CSV table of C-alpha atoms and ligand atoms in Angstrom, one decimal:
chain,number,residue,atom,x,y,z
A,1038,UNK,CA,-67.7,127.8,65.3
A,1039,UNK,CA,-70.1,129.1,62.2
A,1040,UNK,CA,-69.3,130.2,58.7
A,1041,UNK,CA,-71.5,133.2,58.4
A,1042,UNK,CA,-73.0,133.6,54.9
A,1043,UNK,CA,-74.8,137.0,53.7
A,1044,UNK,CA,-77.6,136.3,51.4
A,1045,UNK,CA,-80.0,138.6,49.6
A,1046,UNK,CA,-83.5,138.7,52.0
A,1047,UNK,CA,-85.7,139.2,48.9
A,1048,UNK,CA,-85.3,139.7,45.5
A,1049,UNK,CA,-83.7,138.4,42.1
A,1050,UNK,CA,-80.6,136.8,43.8
A,1051,UNK,CA,-82.5,135.2,47.0
A,1052,UNK,CA,-84.2,132.2,45.9
A,1053,UNK,CA,-81.3,130.9,43.7
A,1054,UNK,CA,-78.8,131.4,46.7
A,1055,UNK,CA,-80.9,129.6,48.9
A,1056,UNK,CA,-81.3,126.8,46.0
A,1057,UNK,CA,-77.7,126.5,45.9
A,1058,UNK,CA,-77.0,125.7,49.5
A,1059,UNK,CA,-79.9,123.3,49.2
A,1060,UNK,CA,-78.2,121.7,46.2
A,1061,UNK,CA,-75.1,121.7,48.0
A,1062,UNK,CA,-77.3,119.4,50.9
A,1063,UNK,CA,-77.6,122.6,53.6
A,1064,UNK,CA,-80.9,123.0,54.6
A,1065,UNK,CA,-81.7,126.6,56.5
A,1066,UNK,CA,-83.9,126.3,59.5
A,1067,UNK,CA,-85.2,129.9,59.8
A,1068,UNK,CA,-88.2,129.0,61.7
A,1069,UNK,CA,-89.8,132.8,61.7
A,1070,UNK,CA,-86.7,134.8,62.0
A,1071,UNK,CA,-86.7,136.9,58.8
A,1072,UNK,CA,-82.9,138.1,59.6
A,1073,UNK,CA,-80.8,134.7,60.1
A,1074,UNK,CA,-81.1,131.1,59.9
A,1075,UNK,CA,-78.9,128.5,60.9
A,1076,UNK,CA,-78.1,125.3,58.7
A,1077,UNK,CA,-79.2,121.8,60.1
A,1078,UNK,CA,-76.3,119.9,58.9
A,1079,UNK,CA,-73.2,122.3,58.1
A,1080,UNK,CA,-71.4,124.6,60.6
A,1081,UNK,CA,-73.3,127.7,58.7
A,1082,UNK,CA,-75.5,130.7,59.7
A,1083,UNK,CA,-77.0,132.8,57.1
A,1084,UNK,CA,-78.0,136.5,57.5
A,1085,UNK,CA,-80.8,137.9,55.3
A,1086,UNK,CA,-79.4,141.5,54.0
A,1087,UNK,CA,-80.2,144.0,51.1
A,1088,UNK,CA,-77.9,142.9,48.4
A,1089,UNK,CA,-76.1,146.5,48.5
A,1090,UNK,CA,-75.1,146.0,51.9
A,1091,UNK,CA,-73.5,142.7,51.4
A,1092,UNK,CA,-70.0,143.9,50.2
A,1093,UNK,CA,-69.8,146.0,53.6
A,1094,UNK,CA,-71.0,143.3,55.7
A,1095,UNK,CA,-68.1,141.1,54.3
A,1096,UNK,CA,-65.6,143.7,54.5
A,1097,UNK,CA,-66.2,144.1,58.2
A,1098,UNK,CA,-66.7,140.4,58.9
A,1099,UNK,CA,-69.7,140.6,60.1
A,1100,UNK,CA,-70.6,137.9,57.8
A,1101,UNK,CA,-67.5,135.4,56.4
A,1102,UNK,CA,-68.8,135.5,52.8
A,1103,UNK,CA,-71.9,136.5,50.9
A,1104,UNK,CA,-73.4,136.4,47.5
A,1105,UNK,CA,-73.9,139.5,45.3
A,1106,UNK,CA,-73.9,140.4,42.0
A,1107,UNK,CA,-70.8,141.6,40.5
A,1108,UNK,CA,-72.6,144.8,39.6
A,1109,UNK,CA,-73.1,145.7,43.5
A,1110,UNK,CA,-69.7,144.0,44.2
A,1111,UNK,CA,-67.5,146.0,41.7
A,1112,UNK,CA,-69.5,149.3,42.4
A,1113,UNK,CA,-69.1,149.3,45.9
A,1114,UNK,CA,-65.5,148.7,45.7
A,1115,UNK,CA,-65.1,147.2,49.1
A,1116,UNK,CA,-61.9,145.1,50.2
A,1117,UNK,CA,-63.6,141.6,49.7
A,1118,UNK,CA,-62.2,138.7,47.8
A,1119,UNK,CA,-63.9,136.9,44.9
A,1120,UNK,CA,-64.2,133.5,46.2
A,1121,UNK,CA,-66.3,131.9,42.8
A,1122,UNK,CA,-68.5,133.3,40.3
A,1123,UNK,CA,-71.7,131.3,40.7
A,1124,UNK,CA,-73.7,131.5,37.3
A,1125,UNK,CA,-76.8,133.0,38.3
A,1126,UNK,CA,-78.4,136.5,38.3
A,1127,UNK,CA,-76.8,137.2,34.9
A,1128,UNK,CA,-77.4,140.5,33.6
A,1129,UNK,CA,-75.5,143.4,32.0
A,1130,UNK,CA,-74.6,147.0,32.6
A,1131,UNK,CA,-75.4,149.0,29.8
A,1132,UNK,CA,-75.6,152.5,28.3
A,1133,UNK,CA,-79.0,153.4,26.5
A,1134,UNK,CA,-80.5,156.2,24.7
A,1135,UNK,CA,-83.8,157.2,23.4
A,1136,UNK,CA,-85.0,155.1,20.6
A,1137,UNK,CA,-84.9,157.8,17.9
A,1138,UNK,CA,-81.6,159.4,18.9
A,1139,UNK,CA,-78.8,159.1,16.1
A,1140,UNK,CA,-76.3,157.0,18.0
A,1141,UNK,CA,-72.9,156.3,16.3
A,1142,UNK,CA,-70.4,155.6,19.3
A,1143,UNK,CA,-69.7,156.6,23.0
A,1144,UNK,CA,-68.4,159.9,22.0
A,1145,UNK,CA,-71.7,161.2,21.1
A,1146,UNK,CA,-72.2,161.0,24.7
A,1147,UNK,CA,-69.5,163.6,25.3
A,1148,UNK,CA,-71.2,166.6,27.6
A,1149,UNK,CA,-74.3,164.6,27.8
A,1150,UNK,CA,-76.0,163.8,31.1
A,1151,UNK,CA,-76.3,160.3,32.0
A,1152,UNK,CA,-78.6,158.9,34.8
A,1153,UNK,CA,-77.4,155.6,36.7
A,1154,UNK,CA,-77.3,154.1,40.0
A,1155,UNK,CA,-73.7,152.8,39.0
A,1156,UNK,CA,-71.6,155.9,38.9
A,1157,UNK,CA,-68.4,154.4,40.0
A,1158,UNK,CA,-68.6,151.7,37.0
A,1159,UNK,CA,-69.9,154.1,34.9
A,1160,UNK,CA,-67.1,156.7,35.5
A,1161,UNK,CA,-64.3,153.9,35.0
A,1162,UNK,CA,-65.9,153.3,31.4
A,1163,UNK,CA,-66.1,156.8,30.4
A,1164,UNK,CA,-62.5,157.4,31.5
A,1165,UNK,CA,-61.4,154.5,29.5
A,1166,UNK,CA,-63.3,155.8,26.5
A,1167,UNK,CA,-61.8,159.1,27.0
A,1168,UNK,CA,-65.5,160.8,27.4
A,1169,UNK,CA,-66.3,163.3,29.6
A,1170,UNK,CA,-70.0,163.2,30.5
A,1171,UNK,CA,-72.1,164.4,33.3
A,1172,UNK,CA,-73.2,161.6,35.8
A,1173,UNK,CA,-76.3,162.0,37.3
A,1174,UNK,CA,-76.7,159.7,40.4
A,1175,UNK,CA,-80.2,158.1,41.0
A,1176,UNK,CA,-81.2,155.3,43.2
A,1177,UNK,CA,-84.2,154.0,40.9
A,1178,UNK,CA,-86.3,154.1,38.1
A,1179,UNK,CA,-83.2,155.4,36.1
A,1180,UNK,CA,-85.2,153.8,32.9
A,1181,UNK,CA,-87.8,156.8,33.2
A,1182,UNK,CA,-85.3,159.5,33.3
A,1183,UNK,CA,-84.6,160.4,29.5
A,1184,UNK,CA,-88.5,160.5,29.3
A,1185,UNK,CA,-88.9,163.1,32.0
A,1186,UNK,CA,-86.2,165.2,30.9
A,1187,UNK,CA,-84.0,164.5,33.7
A,1188,UNK,CA,-81.1,162.9,31.5
A,1189,UNK,CA,-80.1,162.3,28.0
A,1190,UNK,CA,-79.1,158.5,28.5
A,1191,UNK,CA,-78.9,156.0,30.9
A,1192,UNK,CA,-76.4,153.1,32.4
A,1193,UNK,CA,-78.6,150.6,34.0
A,1194,UNK,CA,-78.9,146.6,34.2
A,1195,UNK,CA,-80.6,144.9,31.7
A,1196,UNK,CA,-81.7,141.2,31.2
A,1197,UNK,CA,-84.4,140.7,28.6
A,1198,UNK,CA,-84.3,144.2,27.2
A,1199,UNK,CA,-88.1,144.6,27.6
A,1200,UNK,CA,-87.7,147.6,30.4
A,1201,UNK,CA,-85.7,149.5,27.8
A,1202,UNK,CA,-88.2,148.6,25.1
A,1203,UNK,CA,-91.1,149.9,27.3
A,1204,UNK,CA,-89.6,153.2,27.6
A,1205,UNK,CA,-88.5,153.9,24.6
A,1206,UNK,CA,-84.8,153.2,25.0
A,1207,UNK,CA,-82.1,151.5,22.8
A,1208,UNK,CA,-79.3,149.8,24.4
A,1209,UNK,CA,-76.1,151.0,22.7
A,1210,UNK,CA,-73.2,149.9,24.6
A,1211,UNK,CA,-72.6,146.9,27.3
A,1212,UNK,CA,-70.1,148.3,30.3
A,1213,UNK,CA,-70.1,144.8,32.5
A,1214,UNK,CA,-71.3,141.5,31.9
A,1215,UNK,CA,-72.6,140.4,35.6
A,1216,UNK,CA,-73.4,137.4,37.7
A,1217,UNK,CA,-73.8,136.3,41.3
A,1218,UNK,CA,-70.2,136.2,42.9
A,1219,UNK,CA,-69.4,134.6,46.1
A,1220,UNK,CA,-67.4,136.9,48.0
A,1221,UNK,CA,-65.6,136.4,50.9
A,1222,UNK,CA,-63.7,138.4,53.9
A,1223,UNK,CA,-59.8,139.0,53.1
A,1224,UNK,CA,-58.9,137.9,56.9
A,1225,UNK,CA,-60.8,134.5,57.5
A,1226,UNK,CA,-59.3,132.3,60.2
A,1227,UNK,CA,-57.7,129.0,59.2
A,1228,UNK,CA,-60.6,127.2,60.4
A,1229,UNK,CA,-63.3,129.3,58.4
A,1230,UNK,CA,-61.1,129.0,55.4
A,1231,UNK,CA,-61.5,125.3,55.8
A,1232,UNK,CA,-65.2,125.6,55.8
A,1233,UNK,CA,-65.2,127.7,52.9
A,1234,UNK,CA,-63.2,125.1,51.0
A,1235,UNK,CA,-65.8,122.7,52.1
A,1236,UNK,CA,-68.5,124.6,50.6
A,1237,UNK,CA,-66.7,125.6,47.3
A,1238,UNK,CA,-66.0,122.0,46.8
A,1239,UNK,CA,-69.7,121.2,47.0
A,1240,UNK,CA,-70.7,124.1,44.9
A,1241,UNK,CA,-68.4,122.8,42.1
A,1242,UNK,CA,-69.5,119.5,42.4
A,1243,UNK,CA,-73.5,120.6,41.9
A,1244,UNK,CA,-72.0,122.9,38.9
A,1245,UNK,CA,-69.9,120.2,37.4
A,1246,UNK,CA,-73.3,117.6,37.6
A,1247,UNK,CA,-75.3,120.2,35.9
A,1248,UNK,CA,-73.1,119.9,32.8
A,1249,UNK,CA,-73.4,116.4,32.4
A,1250,UNK,CA,-76.1,113.4,32.1
A,1251,UNK,CA,-75.8,109.7,33.0
A,1252,UNK,CA,-76.7,107.9,29.8
A,1253,UNK,CA,-77.4,104.0,30.0
A,1254,UNK,CA,-77.9,102.0,26.6
A,1255,UNK,CA,-78.1,98.7,25.2
A,1256,UNK,CA,-75.9,98.2,22.2
A,1257,UNK,CA,-74.3,94.6,20.4
A,1258,UNK,CA,-70.9,93.7,21.6
A,1259,UNK,CA,-69.5,94.1,18.3
A,1260,UNK,CA,-70.2,98.3,18.6
A,1261,UNK,CA,-69.3,98.8,22.0
A,1262,UNK,CA,-65.8,100.2,21.1
A,1263,UNK,CA,-67.2,102.5,18.5
A,1264,UNK,CA,-69.7,103.7,21.1
A,1265,UNK,CA,-67.2,104.2,23.8
A,1266,UNK,CA,-65.6,106.1,21.4
A,1267,UNK,CA,-68.2,108.6,21.1
A,1268,UNK,CA,-68.9,108.5,24.9
A,1269,UNK,CA,-65.2,109.5,26.4
A,1270,UNK,CA,-67.3,109.5,29.9
A,1271,UNK,CA,-65.6,110.2,33.2
A,1272,UNK,CA,-62.5,107.4,32.7
A,1273,UNK,CA,-64.1,104.2,31.2
A,1274,UNK,CA,-67.6,103.2,31.0
A,1275,UNK,CA,-69.4,100.7,32.8
A,1276,UNK,CA,-70.2,97.6,30.6
A,1277,UNK,CA,-72.5,94.7,31.9
A,1278,UNK,CA,-73.5,91.8,29.8
A,1279,UNK,CA,-77.2,91.5,29.3
A,1280,UNK,CA,-79.3,88.4,29.4
A,1281,UNK,CA,-79.6,88.3,25.4
A,1282,UNK,CA,-76.2,86.7,24.4
A,1283,UNK,CA,-74.2,89.2,22.3
A,1284,UNK,CA,-75.5,92.5,23.8
A,1285,UNK,CA,-74.3,94.8,26.8
A,1286,UNK,CA,-75.7,97.7,28.7
A,1287,UNK,CA,-73.2,100.6,28.8
A,1288,UNK,CA,-73.3,103.3,31.7
A,1289,UNK,CA,-71.2,106.6,31.2
A,1290,UNK,CA,-71.5,110.2,31.4
A,1291,UNK,CA,-71.9,112.9,28.6
A,1292,UNK,CA,-72.1,116.5,28.6
A,1293,UNK,CA,-75.6,117.8,27.9
A,1294,UNK,CA,-74.7,119.9,24.7
A,1295,UNK,CA,-72.8,116.7,23.3
A,1296,UNK,CA,-75.8,114.2,23.7
A,1297,UNK,CA,-77.8,115.8,21.0
A,1298,UNK,CA,-75.0,115.8,18.3
A,1299,UNK,CA,-74.4,112.1,18.8
A,1300,UNK,CA,-77.8,110.7,19.1
A,1301,UNK,CA,-78.0,109.9,15.7
A,1302,UNK,CA,-74.7,108.4,15.4
A,1303,UNK,CA,-75.7,106.0,18.4
A,1304,UNK,CA,-78.6,104.6,16.8
A,1305,UNK,CA,-76.6,104.2,13.4
A,1306,UNK,CA,-74.2,102.0,15.8
A,1307,UNK,CA,-77.4,100.1,16.9
A,1308,UNK,CA,-77.7,101.5,20.3
A,1309,UNK,CA,-81.3,100.8,22.0
A,1310,UNK,CA,-83.0,101.9,24.8
A,1311,UNK,CA,-80.8,105.0,25.4
A,1312,UNK,CA,-81.7,106.7,28.9
A,1313,UNK,CA,-80.6,110.1,29.8
A,1314,UNK,CA,-80.9,111.0,33.5
A,1315,UNK,CA,-79.6,113.8,35.8
A,1316,UNK,CA,-76.8,113.6,37.8
A,1317,UNK,CA,-77.0,115.6,41.3
A,1318,UNK,CA,-73.6,116.0,42.3
A,1319,UNK,CA,-70.2,115.0,40.2
A,1320,UNK,CA,-66.8,114.5,41.7
A,1321,UNK,CA,-64.3,113.8,39.2
B,1964,PRT,O1,-83.8,144.9,48.3
B,1964,PRT,P1,-82.5,144.9,47.4
B,1964,PRT,O2,-81.7,145.9,47.7
B,1964,PRT,O3,-81.5,143.7,48.2
B,1964,PRT,O4,-82.7,144.3,46.3
B,1964,PRT,P2,-82.5,145.2,44.9
B,1964,PRT,O5,-83.8,145.6,44.6
B,1964,PRT,O6,-81.6,146.3,44.5
B,1964,PRT,O7,-82.1,144.1,43.6
B,1964,PRT,P3,-82.7,143.2,43.2
B,1964,PRT,O8,-83.3,142.0,43.5
B,1964,PRT,O9,-83.7,144.0,41.7
B,1964,PRT,O10,-81.4,142.5,41.9
B,1964,PRT,C1,-80.4,141.6,42.8
B,1964,PRT,C2,-79.5,141.7,41.7
B,1964,PRT,O11,-79.8,140.8,40.6
B,1964,PRT,C3,-78.8,142.8,40.7
B,1964,PRT,O12,-77.8,143.6,41.6
B,1964,PRT,C4,-78.3,142.0,39.6
B,1964,PRT,O13,-76.7,141.3,40.0
B,1964,PRT,C5,-79.1,140.8,39.4
B,1964,PRT,N1,-80.1,140.9,38.3
B,1964,PRT,C6,-80.2,140.2,37.2
B,1964,PRT,C7,-80.7,142.1,38.0
B,1964,PRT,C8,-81.5,142.0,36.8
B,1964,PRT,N2,-81.0,140.6,36.3
B,1964,PRT,C9,-82.2,143.0,36.0
B,1964,PRT,N3,-83.0,142.6,35.3
B,1964,PRT,N4,-81.3,143.2,38.8
B,1964,PRT,C10,-81.9,144.2,38.1
B,1964,PRT,N5,-82.5,144.3,37.1
B,1964,PRT,C11,-83.6,145.0,36.8
B,1964,PRT,C12,-83.0,146.1,36.0
B,1964,PRT,O14,-82.5,147.4,37.1
B,1964,PRT,C13,-84.1,146.8,35.3
B,1964,PRT,O15,-84.7,147.5,36.0
B,1964,PRT,O16,-84.6,144.7,35.7
B,1964,PRT,C14,-84.7,145.6,34.9
B,1964,PRT,C15,-84.4,145.3,33.6
B,1964,PRT,O17,-84.8,144.1,33.0
B,1964,PRT,P4,-85.2,143.5,31.7
B,1964,PRT,O18,-85.5,141.9,31.6
B,1964,PRT,O19,-86.2,144.1,31.1
B,1964,PRT,O20,-84.2,143.7,30.6
B,1965,ZN,ZN1,-80.3,146.5,46.2
């Protein structure tokens, strides 16, 4: 019995999805097969699909789980559950209008024509805002619609904003913040639920590890307490005596962001030879 995971075949989410599995210690052996791959060291099989099809395959149980953007999952509205948010593939679904248009609020879009590949999410947003507008569904190159007179505004994914800029558009409202999601079939068997639990446990350990660094430093014994207070670590730091009398080596973990704000204080307390190294997995 294997857990079947649907992954984007190629595109923006493919690399990060495969990398996530690899960081979880799961190696895919796909030989020359472009459609599926077996994991060599975990009971898992990957199916490579177009991202738009992933929610349907997971709903139908062709795949047990899948990785797709929240934008796709919510737009498709299939009966699937969200198992975790994965933190990559971040973007936003936004409204944009020609740069030179006067724009005060979303009310200005009333009775206008808006081009999008996300009619369902856009409809929901406009309804919430009480704005009546015409939604024109197109499947690609949405950003050129206003320039060729096809629409007055667009609703599309944005990350850096450069596509909007080069097409003479300005972003006016964000209707969804998106990232890759792990979705799951609603009727997984008990044993597949168990396997998914193991996978999610690894994913969280990898994610947790990325937030922290392992720190090693040497310090005079008299300052160990003060340094320990700056570095709460996991539970308590490891302290090893150095060959030089009165000195110890202290090992702990520290949040990446916090580290930069305490470096000066550590040095003021006499810490020397500070090493900060990445952690691969972290299980609290
Ligand atoms: O072939 P398949 O159907 O599988 O792929 P696809 O072409 O439909 O999707 P793909 O690979 O482009 O994107 C897959 C997923 O990546 C999306 O569903 C989002 O969840 C996520 N993602 C993250 C993005 C972007 N960032 C993004 N910037 N998807 C698309 N874009 C496009 C956007 O549509 C616009 O054309 O990039 C352009 C804007 O980018 P900026 O940087 O110029 O603002
Ligand atoms: Zn797609």
